[in-house]
Amino acid sequence: MRHLACLVLLLSVGTGFAQEDSWVGKTIITKRLDAKLIQFDAKGKQVNPAPLDDSIHYRVLADKGAQIKVVTTQGVEGWMDKNDAVRPEDAVKHFTEAIVANPKDAGAYQKRAYAFELEGKFDSALRDLTDAIHLEFYDMAGYNSRGIVYTAKKEYDQALRDFSLAIRYDPTHPAGYCNRGNVFLAKKEYGKAVNDYNAALRRDPRLAYPYNQRGLARFLNKDYDDALDDFDTAQKLEPSSAAAHLNRARLLATAGAKKYCDGKKAVAEVKTSLKLDKYPGPDALEIIAAAHAEAGNFPEAIRWQERAIEAHPAEGRASARARARLLLYNAKTPYRQE
């Protein structure tokens, strides 16, 4: 079993038009573990493969028939052959067939686990990842993947254990540090999160993701100047990613210290993010709403916040938080970090 990065080599991009069954906006899972995304510059010349960022699945930005342009969970874009991808609704069947053909294929168990995770079937995903670990006990990828599922289940102690094992079996790879940092972030242990993102950056300072996450930890810890520096660096490293723009907008719109708030700049950041990512998730929609509220455009803030509420699951803390913010905007009051 290889590391989690699932990047697929493409020799030519092609120029066909998107088929009627377009995959644009949809999530896909790659069929292979041993590949690389291919990127092109503005003149159409192939550049170096995208850096490994350990994405489990990808979202499709463009569909030209035989090839698709995808963005990883960490904001890296590139092209791949559509035949090397499978949609989540077809993935369990595809990887089950692969397991039947070769019951010792640890990668197939890992990939099927990704599909189960996307369906919210976390226990099934955990069983597959445990089987993958039994097949390749000393490979960090299985522990890393299982830790991600435990994180999704909010079983943070188990997640920390698995990420620490992933680091033990491959201390040179940044993924374990990033993911363990994310658990500390969720636990509001911001100092520990920053330490792990620092460790990830020592392994690979070219990655935008640890800068974004470290900036988020610093923002939540109200270390606003250092957070802005991290978001700036992330933008420079990955200018095509919406994440750093959204994070800057969140700080500029909601910082607990008024001197950092700037509604006009926050709105400019979210507009840039929407050009880069036309399918924002519920958390991004809330940031967009907060930016408009800070700028004093409450009708627009209400419109985006209502979209966020629709995108969130009907129950749970996120939905309750989103509804509370809508009440603020109806009262013409911006949201402020507590």
Short mmCIF file of C-alpha atoms in Angstrom, two decimals:
data_model
loop_
_atom_site.label_atom_id
_atom_site.label_comp_id
_atom_site.label_asym_id
_atom_site.label_seq_id
_atom_site.Cartn_x
_atom_site.Cartn_y
_atom_site.Cartn_z
CA MET A 1 0.00 0.00 0.00
CA ARG A 2 1.39 3.38 -0.99
CA HIS A 3 0.98 6.77 0.62
CA LEU A 4 -2.45 8.33 0.46
CA ALA A 5 -1.76 10.60 -2.48
CA CYS A 6 -3.68 9.24 -5.44
CA LEU A 7 -2.48 11.28 -8.40
CA VAL A 8 -2.91 9.98 -11.90
CA LEU A 9 -0.51 10.44 -14.81
CA LEU A 10 -1.99 11.98 -17.95
CA LEU A 11 -0.01 12.17 -21.17
CA SER A 12 -2.32 14.49 -23.08
CA VAL A 13 -5.21 16.71 -22.10
CA GLY A 14 -7.40 16.55 -25.18
CA THR A 15 -9.76 19.22 -26.38
CA GLY A 16 -13.18 17.57 -26.61
CA PHE A 17 -16.31 19.09 -25.16
CA ALA A 18 -17.91 17.87 -21.95
CA GLN A 19 -20.27 14.97 -22.41
CA GLU A 20 -23.93 15.17 -21.47
CA ASP A 21 -23.13 13.08 -18.40
CA SER A 22 -20.75 15.74 -17.15
CA TRP A 23 -18.82 15.10 -13.96
CA VAL A 24 -18.27 18.81 -13.26
CA GLY A 25 -18.88 19.58 -9.59
CA LYS A 26 -18.90 15.91 -8.64
CA THR A 27 -16.54 14.02 -6.36
CA ILE A 28 -14.44 11.18 -7.75
CA ILE A 29 -12.08 8.56 -6.35
CA THR A 30 -9.00 7.50 -8.28
CA LYS A 31 -8.61 3.82 -9.09
CA ARG A 32 -4.85 3.71 -8.65
CA LEU A 33 -2.49 4.55 -5.81
CA ASP A 34 0.69 5.02 -7.85
CA ALA A 35 0.10 8.09 -9.93
CA LYS A 36 0.52 11.84 -10.36
CA LEU A 37 -1.60 14.73 -11.51
CA ILE A 38 -0.34 16.54 -14.58
CA GLN A 39 -0.44 20.33 -14.72
CA PHE A 40 -0.01 22.78 -17.59
CA ASP A 41 1.12 26.39 -17.68
CA ALA A 42 -0.75 29.25 -19.38
CA LYS A 43 0.81 28.35 -22.74
CA GLY A 44 -0.32 24.74 -22.51
CA LYS A 45 3.14 23.38 -21.73
CA GLN A 46 3.29 20.47 -19.31
CA VAL A 47 4.96 21.37 -16.01
CA ASN A 48 6.14 19.22 -13.14
CA PRO A 49 3.57 16.87 -11.60
CA ALA A 50 1.58 18.31 -8.73
CA PRO A 51 3.16 17.79 -5.30
CA LEU A 52 1.77 14.96 -3.25
CA ASP A 53 -0.86 16.24 -0.86
CA ASP A 54 -2.46 12.99 0.27
CA SER A 55 -5.95 13.66 -0.99
CA ILE A 56 -8.39 10.81 -0.64
CA HIS A 57 -10.83 12.06 -3.23
CA TYR A 58 -11.13 14.87 -5.74
CA ARG A 59 -13.72 17.28 -7.09
CA VAL A 60 -14.12 17.74 -10.82
CA LEU A 61 -13.65 21.26 -12.21
CA ALA A 62 -13.85 20.50 -15.94
CA ASP A 63 -14.92 17.53 -18.05
CA LYS A 64 -13.63 17.19 -21.61
CA GLY A 65 -14.89 13.69 -22.21
CA ALA A 66 -11.86 11.45 -21.96
CA GLN A 67 -10.09 13.72 -19.47
CA ILE A 68 -11.17 15.61 -16.36
CA LYS A 69 -9.62 18.49 -14.46
CA VAL A 70 -9.74 17.92 -10.71
CA VAL A 71 -8.89 19.76 -7.52
CA THR A 72 -7.58 17.88 -4.51
CA THR A 73 -8.84 18.39 -0.97
CA GLN A 74 -5.79 20.59 -0.41
CA GLY A 75 -6.36 22.82 -3.43
CA VAL A 76 -3.97 21.33 -6.01
CA GLU A 77 -5.37 21.20 -9.55
CA GLY A 78 -4.47 18.97 -12.48
CA TRP A 79 -5.73 16.72 -15.25
CA MET A 80 -6.32 12.99 -15.30
CA ASP A 81 -7.82 10.31 -17.52
CA LYS A 82 -11.49 9.76 -16.70
CA ASN A 83 -11.01 6.00 -17.06
CA ASP A 84 -8.69 6.15 -14.04
CA ALA A 85 -11.47 7.57 -11.86
CA VAL A 86 -14.69 6.24 -10.40
CA ARG A 87 -17.63 8.11 -8.93
CA PRO A 88 -18.49 7.34 -5.29
CA GLU A 89 -21.81 5.72 -6.17
CA ASP A 90 -19.93 3.18 -8.30
CA ALA A 91 -16.83 2.88 -6.12
CA VAL A 92 -17.94 0.23 -3.61
CA LYS A 93 -18.87 -2.16 -6.43
CA HIS A 94 -15.65 -1.43 -8.33
CA PHE A 95 -13.32 -2.00 -5.38
CA THR A 96 -15.31 -4.99 -4.10
CA GLU A 97 -14.67 -6.65 -7.45
CA ALA A 98 -10.98 -5.80 -7.09
CA ILE A 99 -10.91 -7.37 -3.62
CA VAL A 100 -12.63 -10.53 -4.86
CA ALA A 101 -10.05 -10.76 -7.64
CA ASN A 102 -7.17 -10.22 -5.19
CA PRO A 103 -8.05 -10.48 -1.47
CA LYS A 104 -4.53 -9.33 -0.57
CA ASP A 105 -4.83 -6.01 -2.41
CA ALA A 106 -4.50 -3.60 0.52
CA GLY A 107 -5.02 -0.61 -1.76
CA ALA A 108 -8.45 -1.87 -2.84
CA TYR A 109 -9.56 -2.11 0.80
CA GLN A 110 -8.28 1.41 1.37
CA LYS A 111 -10.09 2.78 -1.67
CA ARG A 112 -13.35 1.04 -0.76
CA ALA A 113 -13.00 2.58 2.68
CA TYR A 114 -12.86 6.02 1.04
CA ALA A 115 -16.13 5.25 -0.73
CA PHE A 116 -17.76 4.11 2.51
CA GLU A 117 -16.52 7.28 4.22
CA LEU A 118 -18.14 9.48 1.58
CA GLU A 119 -21.41 7.62 2.16
CA GLY A 120 -21.11 8.25 5.89
CA LYS A 121 -20.63 4.52 6.57
CA PHE A 122 -17.74 5.07 8.95
CA ASP A 123 -17.85 1.66 10.63
CA SER A 124 -17.59 -0.10 7.26
CA ALA A 125 -14.69 2.19 6.37
CA LEU A 126 -12.94 1.36 9.63
CA ARG A 127 -13.29 -2.38 8.99
CA ASP A 128 -11.75 -2.04 5.53
CA LEU A 129 -8.89 0.09 6.80
CA THR A 130 -8.17 -2.35 9.61
CA ASP A 131 -8.02 -5.14 7.00
CA ALA A 132 -5.63 -3.00 4.94
CA ILE A 133 -3.41 -2.47 7.99
CA HIS A 134 -3.32 -6.21 8.68
CA LEU A 135 -2.12 -6.77 5.11
CA GLU A 136 0.60 -4.09 5.31
CA PHE A 137 1.20 -3.49 9.00
CA TYR A 138 4.15 -1.11 8.77
CA ASP A 139 2.80 1.17 6.04
CA MET A 140 1.76 4.61 7.31
CA ALA A 141 -1.10 5.03 4.83
CA GLY A 142 -3.54 2.68 6.53
CA TYR A 143 -3.08 4.34 9.91
CA ASN A 144 -3.35 7.78 8.33
CA SER A 145 -6.58 6.85 6.54
CA ARG A 146 -8.10 5.22 9.60
CA GLY A 147 -7.22 8.28 11.65
CA ILE A 148 -9.13 10.43 9.17
CA VAL A 149 -12.24 8.30 9.66
CA TYR A 150 -11.89 8.44 13.44
CA THR A 151 -11.59 12.22 13.12
CA ALA A 152 -14.82 12.33 11.09
CA LYS A 153 -16.49 10.33 13.88
CA LYS A 154 -15.04 12.77 16.45
CA GLU A 155 -13.26 9.87 18.14
CA TYR A 156 -10.21 12.00 18.67
CA ASP A 157 -8.19 9.78 20.99
CA GLN A 158 -8.26 6.93 18.46
CA ALA A 159 -7.42 9.38 15.68
CA LEU A 160 -4.41 10.71 17.59
CA ARG A 161 -3.19 7.17 18.17
CA ASP A 162 -3.39 6.30 14.48
CA PHE A 163 -1.74 9.51 13.29
CA SER A 164 1.06 9.00 15.79
CA LEU A 165 1.58 5.48 14.41
CA ALA A 166 1.58 6.88 10.86
CA ILE A 167 4.32 9.30 11.92
CA ARG A 168 6.28 6.51 13.59
CA TYR A 169 6.26 4.37 10.44
CA ASP A 170 7.11 7.30 8.15
CA PRO A 171 8.43 10.33 10.05
CA THR A 172 9.49 12.01 6.78
CA HIS A 173 5.97 12.34 5.35
CA PRO A 174 4.00 15.53 6.19
CA ALA A 175 0.54 13.92 6.08
CA GLY A 176 0.59 12.40 9.55
CA TYR A 177 1.65 15.70 11.12
CA CYS A 178 -1.01 17.67 9.20
CA ASN A 179 -3.77 15.26 10.14
CA ARG A 180 -2.72 15.06 13.79
CA GLY A 181 -2.61 18.85 13.80
CA ASN A 182 -6.19 18.87 12.52
CA VAL A 183 -7.26 16.74 15.49
CA PHE A 184 -5.60 19.14 17.92
CA LEU A 185 -7.34 21.97 16.05
CA ALA A 186 -10.70 20.26 16.56
CA LYS A 187 -9.85 19.78 20.25
CA LYS A 188 -8.98 23.50 20.50
CA GLU A 189 -5.41 22.65 21.50
CA TYR A 190 -4.01 25.30 19.21
CA GLY A 191 -0.41 25.25 20.41
CA LYS A 192 -0.12 21.52 19.72
CA ALA A 193 -1.77 22.01 16.32
CA VAL A 194 0.77 24.70 15.39
CA ASN A 195 3.62 22.41 16.45
CA ASP A 196 2.42 19.65 14.13
CA TYR A 197 1.92 22.02 11.19
CA ASN A 198 5.46 23.29 11.83
CA ALA A 199 6.69 19.71 11.66
CA ALA A 200 4.85 19.16 8.37
CA LEU A 201 6.43 22.28 6.89
CA ARG A 202 9.89 21.14 7.93
CA ARG A 203 9.26 18.01 5.85
CA ASP A 204 7.98 19.97 2.84
CA PRO A 205 7.91 23.80 2.93
CA ARG A 206 6.31 23.91 -0.54
CA LEU A 207 2.89 22.76 0.68
CA ALA A 208 0.20 25.41 1.02
CA TYR A 209 -2.07 23.24 3.17
CA PRO A 210 -0.01 23.35 6.42
CA TYR A 211 0.27 27.13 6.10
CA ASN A 212 -3.50 27.42 5.71
CA GLN A 213 -4.14 25.15 8.68
CA ARG A 214 -1.50 26.80 10.85
CA GLY A 215 -3.02 30.15 9.97
CA LEU A 216 -6.42 28.84 10.98
CA ALA A 217 -5.05 27.63 14.33
CA ARG A 218 -3.44 31.02 14.91
CA PHE A 219 -6.64 32.82 13.95
CA LEU A 220 -8.68 30.72 16.38
CA ASN A 221 -6.05 31.49 19.03
CA LYS A 222 -6.44 35.20 18.16
CA ASP A 223 -2.87 35.47 16.89
CA TYR A 224 -4.08 37.53 13.96
CA ASP A 225 -0.84 38.94 12.55
CA ASP A 226 0.83 35.54 12.26
CA ALA A 227 -2.38 34.08 10.85
CA LEU A 228 -2.43 36.68 8.07
CA ASP A 229 1.22 35.92 7.28
CA ASP A 230 0.37 32.22 6.93
CA PHE A 231 -2.60 32.89 4.66
CA ASP A 232 -0.43 35.17 2.50
CA THR A 233 2.19 32.44 2.14
CA ALA A 234 -0.47 29.85 1.29
CA GLN A 235 -1.83 32.12 -1.45
CA LYS A 236 1.63 32.53 -2.96
CA LEU A 237 2.31 28.80 -2.91
CA GLU A 238 -1.08 27.81 -4.32
CA PRO A 239 -2.68 30.82 -6.06
CA SER A 240 -5.39 28.68 -7.65
CA SER A 241 -6.73 27.52 -4.27
CA ALA A 242 -9.77 29.18 -2.74
CA ALA A 243 -8.89 28.13 0.82
CA ALA A 244 -6.44 30.90 1.72
CA HIS A 245 -8.79 33.56 0.33
CA LEU A 246 -11.64 32.18 2.43
CA ASN A 247 -9.45 32.04 5.52
CA ARG A 248 -8.33 35.65 5.04
CA ALA A 249 -11.95 36.67 4.53
CA ARG A 250 -12.95 34.90 7.73
CA LEU A 251 -10.33 36.83 9.69
CA LEU A 252 -11.13 40.16 8.05
CA ALA A 253 -14.86 39.66 8.66
CA THR A 254 -15.00 38.09 12.11
CA ALA A 255 -11.80 38.84 14.09
CA GLY A 256 -12.44 39.55 17.74
CA ALA A 257 -10.19 42.64 17.52
CA LYS A 258 -12.00 45.31 15.51
CA LYS A 259 -8.79 46.80 14.06
CA TYR A 260 -8.34 43.68 11.90
CA CYS A 261 -11.85 43.80 10.44
CA ASP A 262 -12.33 45.18 6.94
CA GLY A 263 -15.58 44.32 5.21
CA LYS A 264 -14.54 45.65 1.82
CA LYS A 265 -11.40 43.50 1.75
CA ALA A 266 -13.30 40.50 3.11
CA VAL A 267 -15.84 40.72 0.28
CA ALA A 268 -13.04 41.02 -2.27
CA GLU A 269 -11.47 37.84 -0.86
CA VAL A 270 -14.71 35.83 -1.04
CA LYS A 271 -15.35 37.03 -4.59
CA THR A 272 -11.90 35.74 -5.54
CA SER A 273 -12.62 32.45 -3.79
CA LEU A 274 -15.84 32.04 -5.77
CA LYS A 275 -13.95 32.47 -9.03
CA LEU A 276 -11.62 29.67 -7.94
CA ASP A 277 -14.28 27.39 -6.45
CA LYS A 278 -17.78 27.67 -7.89
CA TYR A 279 -19.18 25.01 -5.55
CA PRO A 280 -18.56 26.27 -1.99
CA GLY A 281 -19.50 24.04 0.92
CA PRO A 282 -21.60 25.12 3.91
CA ASP A 283 -18.68 26.48 5.95
CA ALA A 284 -17.50 28.53 2.98
CA LEU A 285 -21.03 29.86 2.48
CA GLU A 286 -21.01 31.05 6.09
CA ILE A 287 -17.73 32.89 5.55
CA ILE A 288 -19.18 34.58 2.46
CA ALA A 289 -22.20 35.65 4.49
CA ALA A 290 -19.99 36.99 7.30
CA ALA A 291 -17.97 39.05 4.82
CA HIS A 292 -21.08 40.75 3.46
CA ALA A 293 -22.35 41.36 6.99
CA GLU A 294 -19.08 43.06 7.97
CA ALA A 295 -19.39 45.19 4.83
CA GLY A 296 -22.89 46.23 5.96
CA ASN A 297 -24.71 44.44 3.13
CA PHE A 298 -27.11 42.49 5.31
CA PRO A 299 -29.56 41.41 2.57
CA GLU A 300 -26.65 39.69 0.81
CA ALA A 301 -25.41 38.26 4.12
CA ILE A 302 -28.87 36.81 4.79
CA ARG A 303 -29.04 35.32 1.30
CA TRP A 304 -25.72 33.51 1.68
CA GLN A 305 -26.44 32.44 5.25
CA GLU A 306 -29.74 30.89 4.18
CA ARG A 307 -27.83 28.93 1.54
CA ALA A 308 -25.44 27.76 4.25
CA ILE A 309 -28.33 26.56 6.41
CA GLU A 310 -29.74 24.60 3.47
CA ALA A 311 -26.32 23.02 2.86
CA HIS A 312 -25.76 21.97 6.48
CA PRO A 313 -27.35 18.76 7.83
CA ALA A 314 -30.71 19.61 9.40
CA GLU A 315 -29.59 18.62 12.89
CA GLY A 316 -26.41 19.20 14.86
CA ARG A 317 -24.22 21.99 16.18
CA ALA A 318 -23.31 23.37 12.74
CA SER A 319 -26.96 23.88 11.83
CA ALA A 320 -27.72 25.52 15.18
CA ARG A 321 -24.70 27.82 14.79
CA ALA A 322 -25.76 28.78 11.27
CA ARG A 323 -29.28 29.66 12.42
CA ALA A 324 -27.92 31.75 15.28
CA ARG A 325 -25.83 33.77 12.84
CA LEU A 326 -28.85 34.32 10.63
CA LEU A 327 -30.59 35.93 13.60
CA LEU A 328 -27.63 38.30 13.95
CA TYR A 329 -27.79 39.32 10.30
CA ASN A 330 -31.55 39.86 10.48
CA ALA A 331 -30.78 42.21 13.37
CA LYS A 332 -28.17 43.97 11.18
CA THR A 333 -25.30 42.79 13.40
CA PRO A 334 -22.05 41.30 12.06
CA TYR A 335 -20.73 38.08 13.56
CA ARG A 336 -17.64 38.38 15.78
CA GLN A 337 -15.25 35.66 16.91
CA GLU A 338 -15.83 34.97 20.59
#
